[in-house]
Amino acid sequence: MMSKNVTESKRKSGEATSDILKLGSELGHSDQLPRLTGYGFDEDNPSFVQDLDYTREEESKVIRILDTRLFPWILLTTFVLNMDRTNNSNAISDSLPADLGFNINIVNTATAIYSVLFSVFCLSGAVVAKIAGPGRWIPILMFSWGLVTLSHALIKDKAGYLTVRSFIAITEGGVIPATLVYLGGFYKSTELATRLAWFWGVQNIASAVSGLMASGLLQLRGVGGLFGWKWLFIVDGIITVFVAIATWFYLPRNVSRTKGGLRGWKPWFDERQVQIAITRIVRDDPAKRAYDSKVTWTDIKDSATDFGFWMHLIITAVGQTPTIPLGTYLPTVIQSFNFDVFVANALTAPPYIMLCITMVLTVWHSDRTGERGWHGAFGAAWFLVGWILLRALPSDSSRGVKYFAACVVESYPMNHPLNIAWMAENMGTIGKKTIASGSVIAAANIYGSDLGKPNLSSRRLARFQARKYDQYCVFGSGISLVVCTEVLLQVHERTEREASIRAIRCGAGEGGAGVGKEGQPQHDFPIYDV
């Protein structure tokens, strides 16, 4: 039934073998791979070769080019993004509220507005990225928020602060979903999680660098008649605008258009490498054969009725709940341990660097083992233990002990990139993947609106010892652990049942092992498709 020759010709890549290739081996000849008609795929993609045979070494060379020429620039864009998001917390520690004539409650309100607008524009940003092209939409957004960052120097009162933070949210909101859409066109699902870990890890490195920058730039208070935090935003804005312009001339639209601009006059790939780059992506996920397809109402309906879609959003929203207050007030909290403002900002660097290391290692191991749920539960458990440690510390503990506890919390292996990759693996059409990209980033930020509630006073937010806030974070982290574990168990049971059904169908000659409902590819990771 199976062709021995075809089986022996498959690449032994060490990854989960694409089910679409398994179906080809069952049929006995590679040119009998399904034409994918009837699933809404584009048949006019000349770079996709169904029966293309290539070695593991050839594929590795393509990945190496992507990792050395494309991905570092993506990391640069997210580095610049998180500099602004961290600089706001650094500015708060430098008496920004007092300088502008308001208290910490206005900062809470601004954070709430930011979270709501950021979440809304995450959804729209993903959709617009499919229309304009993420390679163009990303630098446009960067240039826009660079100008808004510079405008922090013009703030004079509460109204100005709220306005600027609102426009920051509008311009920053769509860039991460657009980046997720963009990376999906270059990397396989089994390669994406580790790179997303680096993506968010570099954000934390940016936070560390931002803290070190702030420790120096905040000392410019009075120079040119400006507050130190204004100099911080000016330098950050100049860097952002410069990188945005360079990004416009660097990011390629796809692997077949890498010549010109700052990329150089020689293409990154030759013709065969282009075929390998595209074919391997389509074999991993047949829906990507028409990767430029737009979002449809059917995609929206399918997403809204997808159980797995909502479970991933719940994991994101609940699991990320404590992180915005922590990120917003970390320098202020460390300062409350009796460190001066400059030292406090510098001390934010070590936990951010540790977070990058633990997150990348955890997600890398998840990719190596082909398991998602328990790795996510491990990250949530670490976070929970950290918050319990902070809550249990006596109020008279030394500042070194308190700082150590803060480092434990902030250095946890964040499961956000793992959850996003897991979610992407389980979405079917390109439209659903686009909606998922925007929705999961929105869910990761919308909880910050809770900071605007009056019952979260400045004293509770400014100190880890605040009982209600600590209990709130412990509760949120605990739920994240429970939800992640329960979803893992439910999906494990469902996957076992579906595997049995597929085995029976294959044995009965019904096919369908390679493509699921609505053309959804089947992976070795748990599949949500109800």
Short mmCIF file of C-alpha atoms in Angstrom, two decimals:
data_model
loop_
_atom_site.label_atom_id
_atom_site.label_comp_id
_atom_site.label_asym_id
_atom_site.label_seq_id
_atom_site.Cartn_x
_atom_site.Cartn_y
_atom_site.Cartn_z
CA MET A 1 0.00 0.00 0.00
CA MET A 2 2.81 2.37 0.85
CA SER A 3 5.65 3.05 -1.54
CA LYS A 4 8.96 2.18 0.07
CA ASN A 5 10.88 4.48 -2.25
CA VAL A 6 8.74 7.49 -1.42
CA THR A 7 8.98 6.75 2.27
CA GLU A 8 12.79 6.53 2.15
CA SER A 9 12.99 9.83 0.26
CA LYS A 10 11.30 11.82 3.00
CA ARG A 11 13.48 14.26 4.84
CA LYS A 12 14.58 13.09 8.30
CA SER A 13 14.45 16.52 9.85
CA GLY A 14 13.80 15.48 13.42
CA GLU A 15 10.63 17.59 13.43
CA ALA A 16 7.03 16.43 13.40
CA THR A 17 6.58 15.20 9.83
CA SER A 18 3.90 17.02 7.89
CA ASP A 19 0.70 15.02 7.65
CA ILE A 20 0.27 16.20 4.10
CA LEU A 21 3.43 14.26 3.24
CA LYS A 22 2.16 11.25 5.16
CA LEU A 23 -0.88 11.23 2.93
CA GLY A 24 1.43 11.39 -0.09
CA SER A 25 3.31 8.31 1.07
CA GLU A 26 0.03 6.51 1.62
CA LEU A 27 -0.98 7.27 -1.95
CA GLY A 28 2.30 5.86 -3.18
CA HIS A 29 3.63 8.75 -5.30
CA SER A 30 4.43 12.38 -4.52
CA ASP A 31 2.58 13.71 -7.55
CA GLN A 32 -0.60 12.30 -6.05
CA LEU A 33 -0.55 14.84 -3.23
CA PRO A 34 -3.96 16.54 -2.98
CA ARG A 35 -4.41 19.57 -5.20
CA LEU A 36 -6.14 21.28 -2.29
CA THR A 37 -8.95 22.41 -4.53
CA GLY A 38 -12.26 22.95 -2.80
CA TYR A 39 -10.59 24.39 0.27
CA GLY A 40 -10.30 27.98 -1.00
CA PHE A 41 -6.56 27.78 -1.72
CA ASP A 42 -4.83 29.74 -4.46
CA GLU A 43 -3.76 27.43 -7.28
CA ASP A 44 -1.56 30.09 -8.93
CA ASN A 45 1.51 30.03 -6.68
CA PRO A 46 4.40 29.18 -9.02
CA SER A 47 6.92 28.91 -6.16
CA PHE A 48 5.04 26.05 -4.51
CA VAL A 49 6.14 22.74 -6.01
CA GLN A 50 4.08 19.82 -4.75
CA ASP A 51 6.59 17.11 -5.58
CA LEU A 52 9.69 19.13 -4.69
CA ASP A 53 12.34 16.97 -3.04
CA TYR A 54 15.05 18.62 -0.94
CA THR A 55 17.46 17.63 1.78
CA ARG A 56 17.49 18.60 5.41
CA GLU A 57 20.71 20.52 4.78
CA GLU A 58 19.06 22.61 2.03
CA GLU A 59 16.15 23.48 4.30
CA SER A 60 18.52 24.31 7.15
CA LYS A 61 20.37 26.75 4.89
CA VAL A 62 17.10 28.53 4.05
CA ILE A 63 16.22 28.77 7.75
CA ARG A 64 19.72 30.03 8.53
CA ILE A 65 19.32 32.85 5.99
CA LEU A 66 15.98 33.82 7.54
CA ASP A 67 17.44 33.69 11.04
CA THR A 68 20.44 35.84 10.17
CA ARG A 69 18.97 38.36 7.72
CA LEU A 70 15.25 38.70 8.51
CA PHE A 71 14.65 37.75 12.11
CA PRO A 72 17.27 40.05 13.71
CA TRP A 73 15.52 43.04 12.14
CA ILE A 74 12.19 41.87 13.54
CA LEU A 75 13.85 41.70 16.95
CA LEU A 76 15.08 45.26 16.44
CA THR A 77 11.54 46.49 15.80
CA THR A 78 10.17 44.86 18.95
CA PHE A 79 13.17 46.15 20.93
CA VAL A 80 12.24 49.68 19.93
CA LEU A 81 8.57 49.02 20.72
CA ASN A 82 9.21 47.97 24.29
CA MET A 83 11.59 50.83 24.99
CA ASP A 84 8.64 53.22 24.98
CA ARG A 85 6.44 50.93 27.02
CA THR A 86 9.14 50.66 29.67
CA ASN A 87 10.15 54.32 29.50
CA ASN A 88 6.70 55.26 30.74
CA SER A 89 7.32 53.36 33.98
CA ASN A 90 10.80 54.91 34.24
CA ALA A 91 9.28 58.35 33.79
CA ILE A 92 6.72 57.67 36.51
CA SER A 93 9.54 56.86 38.93
CA ASP A 94 11.09 60.25 38.05
CA SER A 95 8.08 62.15 39.46
CA LEU A 96 6.23 62.55 36.15
CA PRO A 97 2.83 62.81 37.89
CA ALA A 98 4.05 65.48 40.30
CA ASP A 99 5.76 67.43 37.51
CA LEU A 100 2.50 67.57 35.55
CA GLY A 101 0.32 68.33 38.57
CA PHE A 102 -1.63 65.12 39.14
CA ASN A 103 -1.42 61.98 41.27
CA ILE A 104 -0.90 58.29 40.53
CA ASN A 105 -4.62 57.74 39.89
CA ILE A 106 -4.30 59.67 36.62
CA VAL A 107 -1.48 57.31 35.65
CA ASN A 108 -3.83 54.42 36.41
CA THR A 109 -6.50 56.00 34.22
CA ALA A 110 -4.02 56.53 31.41
CA THR A 111 -2.94 52.89 31.69
CA ALA A 112 -6.57 51.79 31.50
CA ILE A 113 -7.20 53.93 28.40
CA TYR A 114 -4.00 52.64 26.86
CA SER A 115 -5.02 49.03 27.45
CA VAL A 116 -8.48 49.42 25.92
CA LEU A 117 -7.27 51.31 22.84
CA PHE A 118 -4.26 49.04 22.41
CA SER A 119 -6.54 45.99 22.46
CA VAL A 120 -9.01 47.48 19.97
CA PHE A 121 -6.26 48.40 17.53
CA CYS A 122 -4.66 44.98 17.91
CA LEU A 123 -7.75 43.53 16.25
CA SER A 124 -7.90 46.10 13.49
CA GLY A 125 -4.13 46.11 13.04
CA ALA A 126 -4.03 42.43 12.14
CA VAL A 127 -6.74 42.90 9.52
CA VAL A 128 -5.12 46.03 8.05
CA ALA A 129 -1.79 44.20 7.89
CA LYS A 130 -3.37 41.67 5.51
CA ILE A 131 -4.64 44.50 3.30
CA ALA A 132 -1.58 46.78 3.28
CA GLY A 133 0.97 44.02 3.73
CA PRO A 134 2.72 43.56 7.11
CA GLY A 135 6.08 44.45 5.59
CA ARG A 136 4.71 47.96 4.96
CA TRP A 137 2.32 48.29 7.87
CA ILE A 138 4.97 47.63 10.52
CA PRO A 139 7.26 50.58 9.60
CA ILE A 140 4.26 52.89 9.15
CA LEU A 141 3.14 52.14 12.70
CA MET A 142 6.69 52.51 14.00
CA PHE A 143 7.12 55.92 12.41
CA SER A 144 3.78 57.01 13.83
CA TRP A 145 4.48 56.02 17.42
CA GLY A 146 7.98 57.49 17.11
CA LEU A 147 6.43 60.90 16.44
CA VAL A 148 3.99 60.43 19.32
CA THR A 149 6.87 59.43 21.62
CA LEU A 150 8.65 62.66 20.74
CA SER A 151 5.49 64.58 21.60
CA HIS A 152 5.90 63.58 25.27
CA ALA A 153 8.30 66.50 25.45
CA LEU A 154 5.35 68.85 24.78
CA ILE A 155 3.15 67.55 27.62
CA LYS A 156 2.25 70.22 30.16
CA ASP A 157 -0.75 68.87 32.07
CA LYS A 158 -3.13 65.96 32.68
CA ALA A 159 -5.00 66.41 29.42
CA GLY A 160 -1.79 66.32 27.42
CA TYR A 161 -0.60 63.17 29.18
CA LEU A 162 -3.88 61.31 28.61
CA THR A 163 -3.96 62.40 24.96
CA VAL A 164 -0.40 61.31 24.21
CA ARG A 165 -0.82 57.95 25.93
CA SER A 166 -4.00 57.38 23.92
CA PHE A 167 -2.23 57.99 20.62
CA ILE A 168 0.65 55.78 21.72
CA ALA A 169 -1.84 52.95 22.18
CA ILE A 170 -3.45 53.59 18.79
CA THR A 171 -0.13 53.55 16.93
CA GLU A 172 1.48 50.68 18.85
CA GLY A 173 -1.57 48.43 18.99
CA GLY A 174 -1.34 46.85 15.56
CA VAL A 175 2.40 46.19 15.33
CA ILE A 176 2.63 42.90 17.27
CA PRO A 177 -0.32 41.25 15.43
CA ALA A 178 1.15 42.47 12.14
CA THR A 179 4.49 40.94 13.11
CA LEU A 180 2.84 37.61 13.96
CA VAL A 181 1.13 37.60 10.56
CA TYR A 182 4.44 38.49 8.90
CA LEU A 183 6.50 35.77 10.59
CA GLY A 184 3.89 33.15 9.75
CA GLY A 185 4.77 33.59 6.09
CA PHE A 186 8.40 32.60 6.66
CA TYR A 187 8.43 29.98 9.42
CA LYS A 188 6.70 26.65 10.01
CA SER A 189 4.44 26.24 13.01
CA THR A 190 6.98 24.02 14.72
CA GLU A 191 9.65 26.73 14.32
CA LEU A 192 7.56 29.68 15.43
CA ALA A 193 7.34 29.20 19.20
CA THR A 194 11.07 29.49 19.88
CA ARG A 195 11.33 32.57 17.69
CA LEU A 196 8.36 34.15 19.46
CA ALA A 197 10.15 33.46 22.73
CA TRP A 198 13.10 35.46 21.40
CA PHE A 199 10.64 38.10 20.21
CA TRP A 200 9.24 38.61 23.72
CA GLY A 201 12.60 37.94 25.30
CA VAL A 202 14.14 40.84 23.40
CA GLN A 203 11.29 43.00 24.66
CA ASN A 204 12.52 42.29 28.16
CA ILE A 205 16.10 43.01 27.12
CA ALA A 206 14.76 46.33 25.84
CA SER A 207 13.21 46.93 29.24
CA ALA A 208 16.58 46.23 30.84
CA VAL A 209 18.39 48.59 28.46
CA SER A 210 15.68 51.18 28.98
CA GLY A 211 16.24 51.02 32.72
CA LEU A 212 19.96 51.55 32.27
CA MET A 213 19.33 54.43 29.85
CA ALA A 214 16.91 55.98 32.28
CA SER A 215 19.42 55.86 35.11
CA GLY A 216 21.59 58.19 33.04
CA LEU A 217 19.10 60.29 31.07
CA LEU A 218 16.95 61.11 34.08
CA GLN A 219 19.94 62.96 35.51
CA LEU A 220 19.54 65.51 32.70
CA ARG A 221 16.69 67.14 34.64
CA GLY A 222 16.98 70.87 34.19
CA VAL A 223 19.09 70.71 31.03
CA GLY A 224 17.41 72.85 28.38
CA GLY A 225 14.65 73.60 30.88
CA LEU A 226 13.28 70.04 30.52
CA PHE A 227 12.50 67.35 33.04
CA GLY A 228 14.71 64.28 32.95
CA TRP A 229 11.85 62.03 31.82
CA LYS A 230 11.26 64.31 28.81
CA TRP A 231 14.83 63.73 27.69
CA LEU A 232 14.15 60.02 28.02
CA PHE A 233 11.23 60.19 25.59
CA ILE A 234 13.09 62.50 23.19
CA VAL A 235 16.00 60.07 22.82
CA ASP A 236 13.61 57.13 22.50
CA GLY A 237 11.52 58.94 19.86
CA ILE A 238 14.55 59.81 17.74
CA ILE A 239 15.72 56.18 17.81
CA THR A 240 12.23 54.93 16.87
CA VAL A 241 11.83 57.28 13.90
CA PHE A 242 15.27 56.37 12.56
CA VAL A 243 14.63 52.61 12.85
CA ALA A 244 11.17 53.00 11.27
CA ILE A 245 12.60 54.66 8.16
CA ALA A 246 15.26 51.97 7.86
CA THR A 247 12.65 49.25 8.35
CA TRP A 248 10.61 50.57 5.41
CA PHE A 249 13.58 49.94 3.13
CA TYR A 250 14.61 46.63 4.69
CA LEU A 251 11.68 44.29 5.35
CA PRO A 252 10.88 42.17 2.26
CA ARG A 253 7.29 41.41 1.31
CA ASN A 254 8.06 37.68 1.00
CA VAL A 255 10.93 35.30 0.26
CA SER A 256 10.70 35.89 -3.49
CA ARG A 257 11.18 39.68 -3.16
CA THR A 258 14.37 40.16 -1.15
CA LYS A 259 16.34 42.24 -3.64
CA GLY A 260 16.78 46.00 -3.34
CA GLY A 261 16.59 48.65 -0.64
CA LEU A 262 18.79 48.15 2.41
CA ARG A 263 18.66 44.40 1.72
CA GLY A 264 21.23 44.82 -1.05
CA TRP A 265 21.10 44.32 -4.80
CA LYS A 266 21.57 40.57 -4.58
CA PRO A 267 18.57 38.41 -3.58
CA TRP A 268 18.84 36.45 -0.36
CA PHE A 269 17.71 33.24 -2.08
CA ASP A 270 18.25 31.64 -5.44
CA GLU A 271 15.30 30.19 -7.37
CA ARG A 272 15.53 26.74 -5.79
CA GLN A 273 15.79 28.18 -2.28
CA VAL A 274 12.68 30.26 -2.92
CA GLN A 275 10.83 27.08 -3.91
CA ILE A 276 12.09 25.32 -0.80
CA ALA A 277 11.16 28.26 1.45
CA ILE A 278 7.59 28.39 0.16
CA THR A 279 6.97 24.68 -0.33
CA ARG A 280 8.02 23.76 3.19
CA ILE A 281 5.64 26.36 4.63
CA VAL A 282 2.69 25.13 2.55
CA ARG A 283 3.40 21.48 3.38
CA ASP A 284 3.40 22.40 7.06
CA ASP A 285 0.12 24.30 6.69
CA PRO A 286 -1.76 23.98 3.35
CA ALA A 287 -3.79 27.11 4.13
CA LYS A 288 -0.64 29.20 3.61
CA ARG A 289 -0.70 28.46 -0.10
CA ALA A 290 -2.85 31.58 -0.34
CA TYR A 291 -1.13 33.52 2.43
CA ASP A 292 -2.13 36.91 1.01
CA SER A 293 -5.85 36.08 1.32
CA LYS A 294 -7.95 38.57 3.30
CA VAL A 295 -10.20 38.06 6.31
CA THR A 296 -13.79 37.11 5.49
CA TRP A 297 -17.01 37.08 7.52
CA THR A 298 -16.82 33.30 7.50
CA ASP A 299 -13.44 33.52 9.24
CA ILE A 300 -14.94 35.79 11.90
CA LYS A 301 -17.87 33.43 12.44
CA ASP A 302 -15.62 30.38 12.62
CA SER A 303 -13.36 32.10 15.15
CA ALA A 304 -16.28 33.19 17.32
CA THR A 305 -17.59 29.61 17.52
CA ASP A 306 -14.21 27.90 18.03
CA PHE A 307 -13.85 26.48 21.54
CA GLY A 308 -10.06 26.37 21.40
CA PHE A 309 -9.90 29.99 20.23
CA TRP A 310 -11.69 31.17 23.38
CA MET A 311 -9.73 28.90 25.71
CA HIS A 312 -6.47 30.38 24.43
CA LEU A 313 -7.82 33.89 24.98
CA ILE A 314 -8.82 32.98 28.53
CA ILE A 315 -5.36 31.60 29.26
CA THR A 316 -3.85 34.80 27.86
CA ALA A 317 -6.14 37.24 29.66
CA VAL A 318 -5.98 35.52 33.05
CA GLY A 319 -2.34 34.49 32.87
CA GLN A 320 -1.12 37.94 31.86
CA THR A 321 -3.23 39.80 34.42
CA PRO A 322 -0.44 40.68 36.88
CA THR A 323 2.13 41.70 34.27
CA ILE A 324 0.96 45.20 33.27
CA PRO A 325 0.94 46.56 36.85
CA LEU A 326 4.26 44.85 37.45
CA GLY A 327 5.79 46.36 34.32
CA THR A 328 4.27 49.78 34.92
CA TYR A 329 5.40 50.11 38.52
CA LEU A 330 8.50 47.90 38.81
CA PRO A 331 10.98 50.82 39.10
CA THR A 332 8.67 52.53 41.62
CA VAL A 333 8.31 49.32 43.60
CA ILE A 334 12.08 48.76 43.72
CA GLN A 335 12.49 52.38 44.72
CA SER A 336 10.10 51.72 47.63
CA PHE A 337 12.67 49.22 48.95
CA ASN A 338 14.79 52.27 49.89
CA PHE A 339 16.80 52.59 46.67
CA ASP A 340 17.21 55.99 45.04
CA VAL A 341 15.50 56.59 41.69
CA PHE A 342 18.61 56.10 39.55
CA VAL A 343 19.65 52.85 41.22
CA ALA A 344 16.05 51.58 41.16
CA ASN A 345 15.85 52.02 37.39
CA ALA A 346 19.18 50.28 36.90
CA LEU A 347 18.05 47.38 39.12
CA THR A 348 15.17 46.60 36.77
CA ALA A 349 17.69 45.20 34.27
CA PRO A 350 18.68 41.85 35.92
CA PRO A 351 15.12 40.42 36.27
CA TYR A 352 14.26 41.38 32.70
CA ILE A 353 17.38 39.62 31.40
CA MET A 354 16.57 36.55 33.50
CA LEU A 355 13.04 36.52 32.10
CA CYS A 356 14.41 36.42 28.57
CA ILE A 357 16.67 33.48 29.41
CA THR A 358 14.06 31.38 31.23
CA MET A 359 11.39 32.03 28.62
CA VAL A 360 13.57 31.13 25.63
CA LEU A 361 14.83 27.95 27.29
CA THR A 362 11.33 26.81 28.27
CA VAL A 363 9.82 27.42 24.85
CA TRP A 364 12.84 25.88 23.12
CA HIS A 365 12.31 22.74 25.18
CA SER A 366 8.62 22.81 24.26
CA ASP A 367 9.54 22.83 20.57
CA ARG A 368 12.04 20.03 21.11
CA THR A 369 9.55 17.79 22.89
CA GLY A 370 6.45 18.76 20.88
CA GLU A 371 4.50 19.57 24.05
CA ARG A 372 2.79 22.86 24.95
CA GLY A 373 0.37 22.62 27.86
CA TRP A 374 2.63 21.42 30.67
CA HIS A 375 5.34 23.90 29.69
CA GLY A 376 2.78 26.69 29.95
CA ALA A 377 1.65 25.35 33.32
CA PHE A 378 5.27 25.40 34.50
CA GLY A 379 5.56 29.11 33.72
CA ALA A 380 2.29 29.87 35.51
CA ALA A 381 3.42 27.87 38.55
CA TRP A 382 6.71 29.82 38.73
CA PHE A 383 4.78 33.10 38.60
CA LEU A 384 2.40 31.90 41.32
CA VAL A 385 5.26 30.88 43.62
CA GLY A 386 6.88 34.29 43.13
CA TRP A 387 3.76 36.19 44.13
CA ILE A 388 3.24 33.94 47.17
CA LEU A 389 6.84 34.63 48.21
CA LEU A 390 6.29 38.39 47.95
CA ARG A 391 3.05 38.15 49.89
CA ALA A 392 4.64 36.07 52.66
CA LEU A 393 7.60 38.39 53.25
CA PRO A 394 7.46 40.29 56.55
CA SER A 395 7.21 44.05 56.17
CA ASP A 396 10.53 44.49 57.98
CA SER A 397 12.48 42.28 55.53
CA SER A 398 15.70 43.74 54.22
CA ARG A 399 15.67 45.51 50.89
CA GLY A 400 17.93 42.83 49.44
CA VAL A 401 15.41 40.10 50.28
CA LYS A 402 12.55 42.14 48.83
CA TYR A 403 14.52 42.78 45.66
CA PHE A 404 15.30 39.06 45.36
CA ALA A 405 11.59 38.28 45.60
CA ALA A 406 10.85 40.87 42.92
CA CYS A 407 13.45 39.22 40.70
CA VAL A 408 11.82 35.81 41.21
CA VAL A 409 8.47 37.17 40.04
CA GLU A 410 9.77 39.12 37.07
CA SER A 411 12.12 36.36 35.83
CA TYR A 412 9.41 33.72 35.37
CA PRO A 413 9.33 31.87 31.99
CA MET A 414 6.41 33.77 30.48
CA ASN A 415 4.13 31.39 28.57
CA HIS A 416 2.68 34.07 26.30
CA PRO A 417 4.76 33.26 23.16
CA LEU A 418 4.20 29.54 23.71
CA ASN A 419 0.44 30.09 23.95
CA ILE A 420 0.43 32.17 20.75
CA ALA A 421 2.34 29.53 18.81
CA TRP A 422 0.08 26.81 20.20
CA MET A 423 -2.95 28.80 19.14
CA ALA A 424 -1.60 29.43 15.64
CA GLU A 425 -1.02 25.72 15.17
CA ASN A 426 -4.70 25.06 15.81
CA MET A 427 -6.31 27.70 13.59
CA GLY A 428 -7.43 26.63 10.12
CA THR A 429 -7.67 29.27 7.43
CA ILE A 430 -5.38 32.26 7.02
CA GLY A 431 -8.29 34.52 7.98
CA LYS A 432 -8.72 32.71 11.29
CA LYS A 433 -4.99 32.91 11.96
CA THR A 434 -5.13 36.67 11.33
CA ILE A 435 -8.06 37.13 13.71
CA ALA A 436 -6.33 34.95 16.28
CA SER A 437 -3.14 37.05 16.05
CA GLY A 438 -5.01 40.24 16.81
CA SER A 439 -7.31 38.72 19.43
CA VAL A 440 -4.61 37.07 21.51
CA ILE A 441 -2.55 40.28 21.73
CA ALA A 442 -5.72 42.19 22.61
CA ALA A 443 -6.49 39.67 25.36
CA ALA A 444 -2.96 40.08 26.67
CA ASN A 445 -3.49 43.81 27.20
CA ILE A 446 -7.18 44.42 27.92
CA TYR A 447 -6.85 43.44 31.58
CA GLY A 448 -4.73 46.55 32.14
CA SER A 449 -7.98 48.51 32.10
CA ASP A 450 -8.58 47.21 35.62
CA LEU A 451 -5.85 49.58 36.78
CA GLY A 452 -8.22 52.46 36.21
CA LYS A 453 -10.58 51.33 38.97
CA PRO A 454 -10.65 53.73 41.90
CA ASN A 455 -10.22 50.92 44.44
CA LEU A 456 -6.61 50.46 43.30
CA SER A 457 -5.04 53.35 45.16
CA SER A 458 -1.57 54.65 44.61
CA ARG A 459 -0.31 53.14 47.83
CA ARG A 460 -1.50 49.65 46.88
CA LEU A 461 0.01 49.94 43.43
CA ALA A 462 3.26 51.43 44.60
CA ARG A 463 4.19 48.68 47.04
CA PHE A 464 4.31 44.91 46.78
CA GLN A 465 3.14 44.65 50.37
CA ALA A 466 -0.31 45.98 49.42
CA ARG A 467 -2.54 43.14 50.57
CA LYS A 468 -5.42 43.37 48.10
CA TYR A 469 -3.17 43.77 45.10
CA ASP A 470 -0.97 40.83 46.14
CA GLN A 471 -4.02 38.65 46.68
CA TYR A 472 -5.37 39.72 43.30
CA CYS A 473 -2.12 38.71 41.57
CA VAL A 474 -1.88 35.40 43.44
CA PHE A 475 -5.48 34.66 42.51
CA GLY A 476 -4.87 35.48 38.85
CA SER A 477 -1.69 33.44 38.65
CA GLY A 478 -3.41 30.50 40.34
CA ILE A 479 -6.29 30.57 37.88
CA SER A 480 -3.81 30.70 35.01
CA LEU A 481 -2.17 27.52 36.27
CA VAL A 482 -5.51 25.77 36.74
CA VAL A 483 -6.91 26.81 33.36
CA CYS A 484 -3.75 25.84 31.50
CA THR A 485 -3.67 22.43 33.18
CA GLU A 486 -7.37 21.74 32.67
CA VAL A 487 -7.21 22.69 29.02
CA LEU A 488 -4.22 20.43 28.58
CA LEU A 489 -6.10 17.47 30.07
CA GLN A 490 -9.25 18.15 28.05
CA VAL A 491 -7.34 18.51 24.81
CA HIS A 492 -5.27 15.41 25.57
CA GLU A 493 -8.42 13.35 25.93
CA ARG A 494 -9.93 14.84 22.78
CA THR A 495 -6.73 14.32 20.80
CA GLU A 496 -6.63 10.67 21.80
CA ARG A 497 -10.21 10.21 20.59
CA GLU A 498 -9.53 12.02 17.30
CA ALA A 499 -6.36 10.00 16.72
CA SER A 500 -8.37 6.82 17.11
CA ILE A 501 -11.01 8.04 14.69
CA ARG A 502 -8.39 9.07 12.10
CA ALA A 503 -6.69 5.68 12.41
CA ILE A 504 -10.00 3.93 11.80
CA ARG A 505 -10.76 6.13 8.79
CA CYS A 506 -7.31 5.61 7.28
CA GLY A 507 -7.71 1.90 7.73
CA ALA A 508 -11.08 2.05 5.99
CA GLY A 509 -9.54 3.97 3.08
CA GLU A 510 -11.43 7.19 3.76
CA GLY A 511 -8.27 9.36 3.62
CA GLY A 512 -8.34 12.72 5.28
CA ALA A 513 -5.23 12.21 7.36
CA GLY A 514 -3.55 15.25 5.93
CA VAL A 515 -6.25 17.89 5.87
CA GLY A 516 -8.95 18.38 8.47
CA LYS A 517 -12.17 20.33 8.44
CA GLU A 518 -12.06 23.37 6.16
CA GLY A 519 -8.53 22.51 5.09
CA GLN A 520 -7.12 22.69 8.60
CA PRO A 521 -3.71 21.00 8.73
CA GLN A 522 -3.17 18.27 11.30
CA HIS A 523 -0.16 18.60 13.62
CA ASP A 524 1.32 16.49 16.35
CA PHE A 525 0.34 19.19 18.82
CA PRO A 526 -3.21 19.14 20.27
CA ILE A 527 -5.79 20.34 17.77
CA TYR A 528 -8.85 22.36 18.70
CA ASP A 529 -11.49 21.88 16.03
CA VAL A 530 -15.03 21.57 17.32
#
